[in-house]
Short mmCIF file of C-alpha atoms in Angstrom, two decimals:
data_model
loop_
_atom_site.label_atom_id
_atom_site.label_comp_id
_atom_site.label_asym_id
_atom_site.label_seq_id
_atom_site.Cartn_x
_atom_site.Cartn_y
_atom_site.Cartn_z
CA ASP A 1155 65.54 299.74 91.48
CA GLY A 1156 65.56 302.71 93.78
CA GLY A 1157 68.55 304.93 93.63
CA ILE A 1158 69.86 303.69 90.24
CA THR A 1159 68.43 305.12 87.01
CA GLN A 1160 69.10 303.97 83.52
CA SER A 1161 68.08 305.70 80.35
CA PRO A 1162 66.68 305.34 77.85
CA LYS A 1163 64.38 302.36 78.56
CA TYR A 1164 64.61 301.40 74.87
CA LEU A 1165 67.32 302.27 72.41
CA PHE A 1166 67.53 301.58 68.70
CA ARG A 1167 70.87 301.31 66.93
CA LYS A 1168 71.58 301.52 63.23
CA GLU A 1169 74.32 299.55 61.61
CA GLY A 1170 77.71 301.13 62.17
CA GLN A 1171 76.47 303.43 64.89
CA ASN A 1172 77.86 303.97 68.33
CA VAL A 1173 75.27 304.34 71.09
CA THR A 1174 75.64 305.27 74.79
CA LEU A 1175 73.54 303.96 77.65
CA SER A 1176 73.31 306.12 80.77
CA CYS A 1177 73.59 304.91 84.31
CA GLU A 1178 73.37 307.17 87.34
CA GLN A 1179 73.25 306.29 91.09
CA ASN A 1180 72.53 308.50 94.11
CA LEU A 1181 73.47 305.80 96.67
CA ASN A 1182 77.06 307.11 97.16
CA HIS A 1183 78.33 303.73 96.03
CA ASP A 1184 82.02 303.37 94.97
CA ALA A 1185 81.60 300.37 92.71
CA MET A 1186 79.54 300.15 89.50
CA TYR A 1187 78.97 297.46 86.99
CA TRP A 1188 77.57 296.78 83.55
CA TYR A 1189 75.92 293.42 82.69
CA ARG A 1190 74.43 292.08 79.49
CA GLN A 1191 71.45 289.74 79.72
CA ASP A 1192 70.47 287.42 76.85
CA PRO A 1193 67.56 284.92 77.06
CA GLY A 1194 68.69 281.67 78.74
CA GLN A 1195 72.27 282.94 79.41
CA GLY A 1196 71.91 284.70 82.67
CA LEU A 1197 73.97 287.88 83.22
CA ARG A 1198 77.42 288.42 81.90
CA LEU A 1199 79.80 291.12 83.16
CA ILE A 1200 80.94 293.75 80.52
CA TYR A 1201 82.91 296.23 82.65
CA TYR A 1202 83.21 297.30 86.21
CA SER A 1203 84.63 300.30 88.10
CA GLN A 1204 85.82 300.36 91.74
CA ILE A 1205 86.48 304.09 91.85
CA VAL A 1206 86.42 307.27 89.84
CA ASN A 1207 88.74 307.25 86.82
CA ASP A 1208 89.33 303.52 87.14
CA PHE A 1209 87.57 300.55 85.43
CA GLN A 1210 88.32 296.94 84.40
CA LYS A 1211 87.16 294.67 81.61
CA GLY A 1212 84.74 291.87 82.52
CA ASP A 1213 84.05 288.70 80.63
CA ILE A 1214 82.65 290.25 77.44
CA ALA A 1215 84.19 293.67 77.06
CA GLU A 1216 84.91 293.43 73.33
CA GLY A 1217 82.91 296.02 71.41
CA TYR A 1218 82.09 298.13 74.50
CA SER A 1219 83.67 301.07 76.27
CA VAL A 1220 82.98 302.91 79.51
CA SER A 1221 84.09 305.95 81.45
CA ARG A 1222 83.91 306.83 85.09
CA GLU A 1223 84.46 310.59 85.40
CA LYS A 1224 82.07 310.99 88.29
CA LYS A 1225 81.18 308.78 91.21
CA GLU A 1226 77.53 308.75 90.40
CA SER A 1227 77.82 308.05 86.68
CA PHE A 1228 79.06 305.07 84.66
CA PRO A 1229 77.99 305.33 80.98
CA LEU A 1230 78.40 302.36 78.58
CA THR A 1231 79.06 302.92 74.88
CA VAL A 1232 78.12 300.15 72.55
CA THR A 1233 80.49 300.58 69.57
CA SER A 1234 80.04 299.53 65.92
CA ALA A 1235 82.54 296.76 66.67
CA GLN A 1236 79.91 294.93 68.70
CA LYS A 1237 78.26 292.83 66.00
CA ASN A 1238 75.43 291.38 68.16
CA PRO A 1239 74.37 294.24 70.41
CA THR A 1240 70.65 293.32 70.80
CA ALA A 1241 70.19 292.52 74.54
CA PHE A 1242 68.92 293.81 77.78
CA TYR A 1243 71.66 295.91 79.51
CA LEU A 1244 71.73 296.17 83.39
CA CYS A 1245 73.75 298.58 85.47
CA ALA A 1246 74.46 297.77 89.13
CA SER A 1247 76.26 299.39 91.98
CA SER A 1248 77.58 298.42 95.41
CA ILE A 1249 79.12 300.21 98.36
CA ALA A 1250 82.51 298.79 97.51
CA ARG A 1251 83.80 295.88 95.51
CA ASP A 1252 84.04 293.72 98.63
CA SER A 1253 82.76 290.20 98.14
CA GLN A 1254 80.11 290.58 100.94
CA GLU A 1255 78.54 293.64 99.46
CA THR A 1256 75.23 293.40 97.70
CA GLN A 1257 74.92 294.69 94.14
CA TYR A 1258 71.77 296.74 93.47
CA PHE A 1259 70.43 296.96 89.94
CA GLY A 1260 68.86 299.63 87.80
CA PRO A 1261 65.70 299.03 85.68
CA GLY A 1262 67.66 298.22 82.52
CA THR A 1263 67.92 299.44 78.92
CA ARG A 1264 66.77 297.22 76.04
CA LEU A 1265 68.95 297.75 72.93
CA LEU A 1266 67.55 296.80 69.52
CA VAL A 1267 69.17 296.92 66.14
CA LEU A 1268 67.32 298.48 63.22
CA ALA B 931 87.03 279.93 88.56
CA GLN B 932 83.64 280.01 90.17
CA SER B 933 80.36 278.68 88.62
CA VAL B 934 76.69 278.42 89.37
CA ALA B 935 74.21 275.84 88.16
CA GLN B 936 70.50 276.25 88.26
CA PRO B 937 69.43 272.87 86.98
CA GLU B 938 65.84 273.72 86.28
CA ASP B 939 64.84 276.12 83.55
CA GLN B 940 61.32 276.28 84.89
CA VAL B 941 59.47 275.41 88.16
CA ASN B 942 55.80 275.04 88.29
CA VAL B 943 53.86 275.13 91.53
CA ALA B 944 50.30 275.71 92.69
CA GLU B 945 49.42 278.65 94.77
CA GLY B 946 49.65 277.82 98.51
CA ASN B 947 52.13 274.99 97.98
CA PRO B 948 55.74 275.22 99.09
CA LEU B 949 58.30 276.11 96.47
CA THR B 950 61.97 275.32 95.99
CA VAL B 951 64.30 276.83 93.30
CA LYS B 952 67.55 274.92 93.21
CA CYS B 953 71.09 276.32 93.06
CA THR B 954 74.53 274.55 93.26
CA TYR B 955 77.87 276.25 93.10
CA SER B 956 81.59 275.65 92.62
CA VAL B 957 84.05 278.05 94.16
CA SER B 958 87.49 278.08 95.83
CA GLY B 959 87.28 278.88 99.45
CA ASN B 960 84.27 280.19 101.34
CA PRO B 961 81.41 281.32 99.07
CA TYR B 962 79.25 284.35 99.32
CA LEU B 963 75.83 283.49 97.83
CA PHE B 964 73.03 285.65 96.59
CA TRP B 965 69.52 285.31 95.26
CA TYR B 966 67.85 287.87 92.96
CA VAL B 967 64.41 288.00 91.43
CA GLN B 968 63.48 289.66 88.06
CA TYR B 969 60.07 290.57 86.85
CA PRO B 970 59.48 291.07 83.06
CA ASN B 971 61.43 293.92 81.60
CA ARG B 972 62.69 295.02 84.96
CA GLY B 973 66.01 295.05 86.77
CA LEU B 974 67.01 292.49 89.38
CA GLN B 975 65.81 292.82 92.95
CA PHE B 976 67.89 291.49 95.78
CA LEU B 977 66.22 288.81 97.92
CA LEU B 978 68.82 287.49 100.32
CA LYS B 979 72.50 286.57 100.79
CA TYR B 980 74.57 284.16 102.76
CA ILE B 981 77.93 285.47 104.07
CA THR B 982 78.56 283.41 107.20
CA GLY B 983 76.80 282.12 110.29
CA ASP B 984 73.41 280.45 110.35
CA ASN B 985 72.89 278.23 107.34
CA LEU B 986 69.21 279.23 106.96
CA VAL B 987 69.01 282.79 105.62
CA LYS B 988 65.73 284.72 105.62
CA GLY B 989 65.04 287.35 103.10
CA SER B 990 62.41 289.55 101.45
CA TYR B 991 58.78 288.60 100.63
CA GLY B 992 58.84 285.53 102.82
CA PHE B 993 61.70 283.79 100.97
CA GLU B 994 64.49 281.83 102.64
CA ALA B 995 67.53 279.86 101.50
CA GLU B 996 69.54 277.11 103.08
CA PHE B 997 73.29 276.96 102.67
CA ASN B 998 74.62 273.42 102.54
CA LYS B 999 78.33 273.32 102.40
CA SER B 1000 78.71 269.53 101.90
CA GLN B 1001 76.36 269.52 98.96
CA THR B 1002 77.50 272.97 97.64
CA SER B 1003 73.87 274.07 97.42
CA PHE B 1004 71.91 277.16 98.19
CA HIS B 1005 68.30 276.40 97.36
CA LEU B 1006 65.70 279.07 97.59
CA LYS B 1007 62.49 278.23 99.38
CA LYS B 1008 59.09 279.56 100.40
CA PRO B 1009 56.46 277.78 102.52
CA SER B 1010 53.55 279.02 100.61
CA ALA B 1011 53.78 280.25 97.06
CA LEU B 1012 51.78 283.21 95.65
CA VAL B 1013 50.81 283.92 92.05
CA SER B 1014 52.67 287.17 92.37
CA ASP B 1015 55.94 285.15 93.00
CA SER B 1016 55.98 284.25 89.33
CA ALA B 1017 59.19 285.60 87.98
CA LEU B 1018 62.73 284.75 86.91
CA TYR B 1019 65.07 283.90 89.77
CA PHE B 1020 68.88 284.15 89.71
CA CYS B 1021 71.41 282.57 91.99
CA ALA B 1022 74.88 284.21 92.15
CA VAL B 1023 78.24 283.42 93.82
CA ARG B 1024 81.54 285.00 94.51
CA PRO B 1025 84.49 283.78 96.59
CA GLY B 1026 86.04 285.83 99.35
CA GLY B 1027 88.24 288.61 98.48
CA TYR B 1028 87.96 290.97 95.50
CA SER B 1029 86.37 289.14 92.58
CA THR B 1030 83.44 289.31 90.29
CA LEU B 1031 79.93 287.95 90.84
CA THR B 1032 78.98 284.91 88.76
CA PHE B 1033 75.30 284.38 87.92
CA GLY B 1034 73.35 281.17 87.06
CA LYS B 1035 71.28 281.13 83.98
CA GLY B 1036 68.05 281.72 85.90
CA THR B 1037 64.95 279.69 86.71
CA MET B 1038 61.50 280.76 85.74
CA LEU B 1039 59.04 280.23 88.50
CA LEU B 1040 55.38 279.88 87.51
CA VAL B 1041 52.75 279.81 90.25
CA SER B 1042 49.32 278.80 89.12
CA PRO B 1043 46.09 279.93 90.87
#
């Protein structure tokens, strides 16, 4: 987990509310990623970014949005359009989006719906 | 499109015995393969990866994995299991070039004292 921080550790969302999950890295990595983890389903890619001011949709981007205004930060917003947001959210980063590069993960944020 | 299968939801082993967590993959071209471990309510920790070269890859905490191209497998192994190895293990694959990492569904390893 070293070098990548996620906050908060737990987040509660009310119906119709947008919430933002924070991800910060001090590893000087160019690429950053957001995954969603549900029990028994492994990790699914939401969004990824290769470089500042650029990002691409992953496999399950609907109901989510991101920004990449700074190299070290990649916040994820869970919008009201995401009807089933309860999950464990993991942020990762790698030196570059090259296939050989290892992705390193943050400690995660657990999102719960009230 | 690439895919990863971890055929066992759970593996049980006694402490001191060898352990194997299985992974098979499907990918176009040469695969890059990774193993991660996750402890409860924590992020994933990188264990090891295969890029090229020796088919036996050694990683953290005494784990190793063997790449078998003919069987499209990348099984994780450890000669002597510890209770502290009990965790959720993920295999992941990506083909060469710029593409996304695909994860298996995970295998829970339970090591009994």
